[in-house]
Short mmCIF file of C-alpha atoms in Angstrom, two decimals:
data_model
loop_
_atom_site.label_atom_id
_atom_site.label_comp_id
_atom_site.label_asym_id
_atom_site.label_seq_id
_atom_site.Cartn_x
_atom_site.Cartn_y
_atom_site.Cartn_z
CA PRO D 25 69.07 177.10 247.90
CA LYS D 26 71.63 174.21 247.90
CA THR D 27 70.40 171.18 248.83
CA ARG D 28 73.65 169.40 249.00
CA LEU D 29 74.23 167.09 252.17
CA ASN D 30 76.85 164.65 253.16
CA ASP D 31 76.33 161.23 254.78
CA ASP D 32 78.64 159.24 257.33
CA LEU D 33 81.01 158.12 254.32
CA GLY D 34 81.18 161.81 252.90
CA VAL D 35 79.02 161.04 249.83
CA PRO D 36 76.83 163.95 248.80
CA LEU D 37 73.11 163.49 249.25
CA ASN D 38 69.80 165.39 248.08
CA ALA D 39 67.51 166.63 250.78
CA ASP D 40 65.40 163.65 250.31
CA GLY D 41 68.16 161.10 250.77
CA THR D 42 69.08 160.12 247.25
CA PRO D 43 72.67 160.27 245.69
CA ARG D 44 73.64 163.45 244.10
CA ASN D 45 74.79 162.93 240.21
CA ILE D 46 77.40 164.65 238.30
CA ASN D 47 75.23 167.38 236.75
CA GLN D 48 73.11 167.97 239.98
CA ALA D 49 74.89 171.54 240.39
CA SER D 50 74.12 172.45 236.99
CA LEU D 51 70.67 171.22 237.18
CA GLU D 52 69.87 173.27 240.57
CA ALA D 53 71.49 176.52 238.84
CA ARG D 54 68.92 176.11 236.02
CA GLN D 55 66.27 175.84 238.14
CA LEU D 56 67.02 178.85 240.01
CA LEU D 57 67.60 180.75 236.97
CA ARG D 58 64.14 179.80 235.67
CA ILE D 59 62.70 180.89 239.03
CA ASN D 60 64.36 184.11 239.21
CA GLY D 61 63.54 184.85 235.37
CA LEU D 62 59.76 183.89 235.73
CA CYS D 63 59.49 186.21 238.82
CA HIS D 64 61.02 189.11 236.53
CA PHE D 65 58.90 188.63 233.79
CA LEU D 66 55.39 188.29 235.83
CA LEU D 67 56.44 191.66 237.94
CA LEU D 68 58.72 193.74 236.05
CA GLU D 69 58.58 193.34 232.18
CA ASP D 70 54.82 193.60 231.63
CA GLU D 71 52.83 195.96 233.48
CA VAL D 72 49.62 194.34 232.49
CA ILE D 73 50.43 190.78 233.62
CA ALA D 74 52.25 192.47 236.86
CA GLY D 75 49.17 194.58 237.62
CA THR D 76 46.75 191.98 237.51
CA LEU D 77 48.79 189.35 239.61
CA VAL D 78 49.26 191.88 242.30
CA LEU D 79 45.84 193.11 242.63
CA THR D 80 44.52 189.73 242.58
CA SER D 81 47.11 188.66 245.29
CA ILE D 82 45.75 191.62 247.46
CA GLN D 83 42.32 190.90 247.10
CA CYS D 84 42.80 187.37 248.02
CA LEU D 85 44.32 188.61 251.47
CA SER D 86 40.61 189.59 252.43
CA TYR D 87 39.07 186.47 251.26
CA PRO D 88 37.43 184.83 254.20
CA ASP D 89 39.26 181.55 254.00
CA ALA D 90 42.56 181.08 256.26
CA PHE D 91 43.72 178.26 253.60
CA THR D 92 43.56 180.70 250.70
CA CYS D 93 45.10 183.60 252.35
CA ARG D 94 47.80 181.67 254.36
CA ARG D 95 49.06 180.76 250.82
CA CYS D 96 48.51 184.03 249.32
CA THR D 97 50.76 185.70 252.28
CA ARG D 98 53.79 183.51 250.79
CA ILE D 99 52.97 185.06 247.02
CA CYS D 100 53.21 188.36 248.71
CA HIS D 101 56.51 187.86 250.50
CA ARG D 102 57.80 186.75 246.88
CA ILE D 103 56.41 190.09 245.34
CA LEU D 104 58.23 192.36 248.18
CA GLU D 105 61.51 190.40 247.63
CA THR D 106 61.15 191.27 243.71
CA VAL D 107 59.77 194.52 243.27
CA ALA D 108 60.16 196.51 246.75
CA TRP D 109 62.90 198.43 245.33
CA ALA D 110 61.03 199.83 242.44
CA GLU D 111 59.28 203.29 243.19
CA ARG D 112 56.64 202.62 240.89
CA TYR D 113 55.71 200.07 243.20
CA ALA D 114 55.44 202.35 246.42
CA ASN D 115 51.86 203.09 246.36
CA LEU D 116 50.51 199.71 245.27
CA ILE D 117 52.93 197.84 248.14
CA GLY D 118 52.79 200.46 250.48
CA HIS D 119 49.05 201.32 250.43
CA GLN D 120 46.90 199.25 248.66
CA LEU D 121 48.83 195.78 249.94
CA PHE D 122 49.68 197.34 253.41
CA LEU D 123 46.00 198.47 254.24
CA PRO D 124 44.11 195.23 253.65
CA ALA D 125 46.66 193.25 255.99
CA VAL D 126 46.58 195.93 258.59
CA ARG D 127 42.75 195.84 258.60
CA ALA D 128 42.69 192.29 258.72
CA ILE D 129 44.80 192.17 261.89
CA VAL D 130 42.97 195.14 263.60
CA THR D 131 39.45 193.85 262.90
CA GLU D 132 40.47 190.22 263.85
CA PRO D 133 37.68 188.36 261.68
CA LYS D 134 37.26 184.60 263.00
CA TRP D 135 37.96 183.03 259.68
CA MET D 136 41.74 184.54 260.30
CA VAL D 137 42.13 182.82 263.84
CA GLY D 138 45.52 180.81 263.52
CA MET D 139 47.04 182.84 260.94
CA GLU D 140 47.43 186.02 262.48
CA TRP D 141 51.24 185.85 262.83
CA ASP D 142 51.48 185.10 259.02
CA MET D 143 49.43 188.24 258.44
CA ILE D 144 51.59 190.26 260.63
CA GLY D 145 54.61 188.94 258.88
CA VAL D 146 53.53 190.43 255.71
CA VAL D 147 52.85 193.53 257.58
CA ARG D 148 56.53 193.59 258.82
CA ASP D 149 58.07 192.72 255.63
CA ILE D 150 56.31 195.81 253.95
CA TYR D 151 57.19 198.06 256.69
CA CYS D 152 60.62 197.02 257.11
CA ARG D 153 61.49 197.54 253.44
CA LEU D 154 59.64 200.55 252.30
CA VAL D 155 60.11 202.59 255.67
CA LEU D 156 63.10 201.43 257.88
CA GLY D 157 65.41 200.75 255.00
CA GLN D 158 65.63 197.07 256.39
CA TYR D 159 65.59 193.54 254.38
CA LEU D 160 64.47 190.35 255.41
CA LEU D 161 65.56 186.56 254.47
CA PRO D 162 63.31 184.81 251.81
CA GLY D 163 59.69 184.50 253.26
CA GLY D 164 60.01 187.19 255.72
CA GLN D 165 62.10 185.31 257.69
CA GLY D 166 65.08 186.32 260.17
CA PRO D 167 65.94 189.33 261.53
CA GLY D 168 65.49 192.99 260.21
CA LEU D 169 68.97 193.72 258.20
CA GLN D 170 69.36 197.39 258.56
CA GLN D 171 71.13 199.31 255.57
CA VAL D 172 73.35 202.31 256.00
CA PRO D 173 71.26 205.51 256.22
CA ASP D 174 72.37 208.72 254.06
CA VAL D 175 74.36 211.05 256.31
CA ASN D 176 72.68 214.13 254.95
CA ASN D 177 68.98 212.46 254.74
CA LYS D 178 68.50 209.75 257.20
CA SER D 179 65.07 208.80 255.12
CA CYS D 180 67.54 207.50 252.26
CA PHE D 181 69.32 204.16 252.33
CA GLU D 182 72.04 202.35 250.65
CA GLN D 183 70.43 199.36 248.05
CA THR D 184 71.06 195.81 249.30
CA LYS D 185 73.66 193.59 247.36
CA CYS D 186 71.25 191.34 246.60
CA VAL D 187 68.43 193.27 245.30
CA ALA D 188 68.68 191.35 241.69
CA LYS D 189 68.35 188.13 243.92
CA PRO D 190 64.97 187.76 245.19
CA LEU D 191 65.75 184.13 246.94
CA PHE D 192 68.40 186.10 248.76
CA GLY D 193 66.21 188.55 250.24
CA GLY D 194 65.79 190.99 247.67
CA GLY D 195 66.08 194.82 247.95
CA ILE D 196 64.52 197.73 249.73
CA LEU D 197 63.31 201.27 248.74
CA CYS D 198 66.15 203.42 248.98
CA THR D 199 64.11 206.59 249.64
CA ALA D 200 61.63 205.90 252.89
CA SER D 201 57.73 205.85 251.68
CA GLN D 202 55.13 207.61 253.34
CA PHE D 203 52.07 205.31 252.40
CA PRO D 204 52.70 202.83 255.09
CA GLN D 205 52.76 205.30 258.15
CA GLN D 206 49.68 207.10 256.74
CA VAL D 207 47.94 203.92 256.70
CA LEU D 208 48.69 203.50 260.35
CA ALA D 209 48.13 207.08 261.11
CA GLY D 210 44.59 206.47 260.15
CA LEU D 211 44.01 203.81 262.82
CA PRO D 212 41.81 204.61 265.95
CA GLY D 213 44.10 205.66 268.85
CA VAL D 214 47.39 206.55 266.79
CA ASN D 215 49.13 209.41 266.80
CA SER D 216 52.46 210.63 265.04
CA LYS D 217 54.24 210.20 268.67
CA SER D 218 53.21 206.35 268.59
CA ILE D 219 54.29 206.05 265.13
CA ASN D 220 57.76 207.35 265.95
CA GLU D 221 57.94 205.07 268.99
CA LEU D 222 57.32 201.87 266.82
CA ASN D 223 59.96 202.98 264.33
CA GLU D 224 62.29 203.57 267.04
CA ARG D 225 61.55 199.95 268.69
CA LEU D 226 61.76 198.46 265.46
CA THR D 227 65.12 199.83 264.55
CA ARG D 228 66.43 199.24 267.92
CA LYS D 229 65.60 195.57 268.46
CA ARG D 230 65.61 193.85 264.89
CA SER D 231 64.90 190.16 265.60
CA ALA D 232 61.97 188.56 263.94
CA LYS D 233 60.30 188.07 267.36
CA ASP D 234 60.81 191.23 268.78
CA GLN D 235 59.87 193.18 265.59
CA LYS D 236 56.43 191.23 265.47
CA ASP D 237 55.66 191.68 269.03
CA ALA D 238 56.24 195.32 268.51
CA LEU D 239 53.51 195.35 265.60
CA ARG D 240 51.45 193.10 267.81
CA ASP D 241 51.43 195.43 270.38
CA PHE D 242 50.87 198.77 268.31
CA MET D 243 47.87 197.20 266.39
CA GLN D 244 46.41 196.01 269.85
CA VAL D 245 45.67 199.56 270.99
CA ALA D 246 43.91 200.08 267.54
CA ALA D 247 41.78 197.05 267.85
CA GLU D 248 40.94 198.15 271.22
CA GLN D 249 39.74 201.61 270.25
CA LEU D 250 37.79 199.97 267.27
CA LYS D 251 35.76 197.45 269.76
CA LEU D 252 34.41 200.57 271.36
CA THR D 253 32.70 201.87 267.98
CA GLU D 254 31.59 198.31 266.80
CA GLU D 255 28.35 196.88 267.11
CA GLY D 256 26.60 193.68 265.93
CA SER D 257 27.03 189.99 266.72
CA ASN D 258 30.16 187.90 266.19
CA GLY D 259 28.44 184.94 265.47
CA SER D 260 29.57 185.08 261.59
CA ILE D 261 32.98 184.22 260.29
CA HIS D 262 33.23 188.21 259.59
CA GLY D 263 32.51 188.82 263.30
CA ARG D 264 35.45 189.75 265.76
CA ALA D 265 37.22 186.67 267.29
CA ILE D 266 36.65 186.48 271.07
CA SER D 267 39.80 187.46 273.64
CA GLU D 268 40.70 183.92 273.96
CA GLU D 269 41.08 183.47 269.94
CA SER D 270 42.65 187.16 269.80
CA VAL D 271 46.55 186.93 268.95
CA LEU D 272 46.48 190.72 270.17
CA ASN D 273 45.36 189.64 273.63
CA GLN D 274 47.79 187.12 274.20
CA LYS D 275 49.62 189.02 276.90
CA ILE D 276 46.25 190.31 278.46
CA ARG D 277 45.10 186.95 278.96
CA ASP D 278 46.22 184.78 282.19
CA ALA D 279 49.17 182.43 281.45
CA SER D 280 48.49 180.21 284.42
CA MET D 281 47.37 176.46 284.06
CA PRO D 282 43.90 176.00 285.19
CA VAL D 283 43.69 173.31 288.03
CA MET D 284 42.57 169.86 286.76
CA PRO D 285 39.50 168.34 288.41
CA GLU D 286 40.72 165.20 288.77
CA LYS D 287 44.17 163.26 288.79
CA LEU D 288 45.28 162.10 285.45
CA HIS D 289 46.21 158.51 285.30
CA THR D 290 47.89 157.16 281.96
CA TYR D 291 47.51 153.83 280.54
CA LYS D 292 50.53 152.47 281.40
CA GLN D 293 49.94 153.71 285.33
CA PHE D 294 46.59 151.76 285.10
CA LEU D 295 48.40 148.64 284.11
CA LYS D 296 50.96 149.07 286.58
CA GLY D 297 48.09 149.36 289.37
CA GLU D 298 46.22 146.61 288.09
CA GLY D 299 49.56 144.26 288.19
CA LYS D 300 50.21 145.53 291.51
CA LYS D 301 46.46 144.44 292.81
CA ILE D 302 47.17 141.09 291.28
CA SER D 303 50.57 140.41 292.92
CA GLU D 304 48.92 141.53 296.35
CA THR D 305 46.09 139.06 296.01
CA GLU D 306 48.31 136.16 295.17
CA ASN D 307 50.40 136.85 298.08
CA VAL D 308 47.30 136.95 300.52
CA LEU D 309 46.20 133.69 298.73
CA GLY D 310 49.90 132.01 299.15
CA SER D 311 49.96 132.73 302.82
CA SER D 312 46.51 131.64 303.98
CA ARG D 313 47.18 128.25 301.90
CA LEU D 314 50.57 127.98 303.88
CA ASP D 315 48.61 128.45 307.25
CA ASN D 316 45.87 126.32 306.70
CA LEU D 317 48.89 123.35 306.02
CA PHE D 318 49.50 123.54 309.85
CA GLU D 319 45.69 123.53 311.22
#
């Protein structure tokens, strides 16, 4: 992405405030070519390297460390932007990558508290690109940009114009894959009707917030059904997070603010009160001295 900014005098600046030199545009163009070329080599030119990289990223999504997992979600977005259009990646992304992401959200482990929305973003990116014919901005940001479906087959979509440019959003799978829907169908309390309702909701409201809320509400049903069959303690990091920590239960919790036990006084208010007391004391002493003059 371009970093060109202008100051008050119209002088071009970089994002860090330093002035741009004459060759800055060429330098950034070469940097973008290196980024695109490296992604293409790692994910599309050598199957051994690509398989190792993608499978390692998939395993990292289940690693019980939020710091590691959050950074792995960014790698997953870059993978999707680069190879989501490739038919040979459909099973790897739609099942092997989609399954651990959904499992992490539904099981709500304690180690994942605070990064649930990042994981929901990965689920949204996969589902939009492989099922709904929508592509997103880089990093899974922005609304779902719907591609035109085929007139004779609604499950086929026109490819994006930026399919070869991952930094501009990448591509989609032109023929909708059934792998993500099969994963969702295997969740407890989920049937074909609920999946169709989810697809309709994700297609009707395509903003990032609306789509993430739709996925959160969908998986909250599965999580509640799963809780009924679970046994054991929640004391370890692999145990289920409590309702107060869970993102899936945000709408269930009471949003009212608790009543504070006592009135809150800031340090500025304390100094103001002390100054008022001092001034009142001085006024009392001053009046008493004046009265003594006439006795």
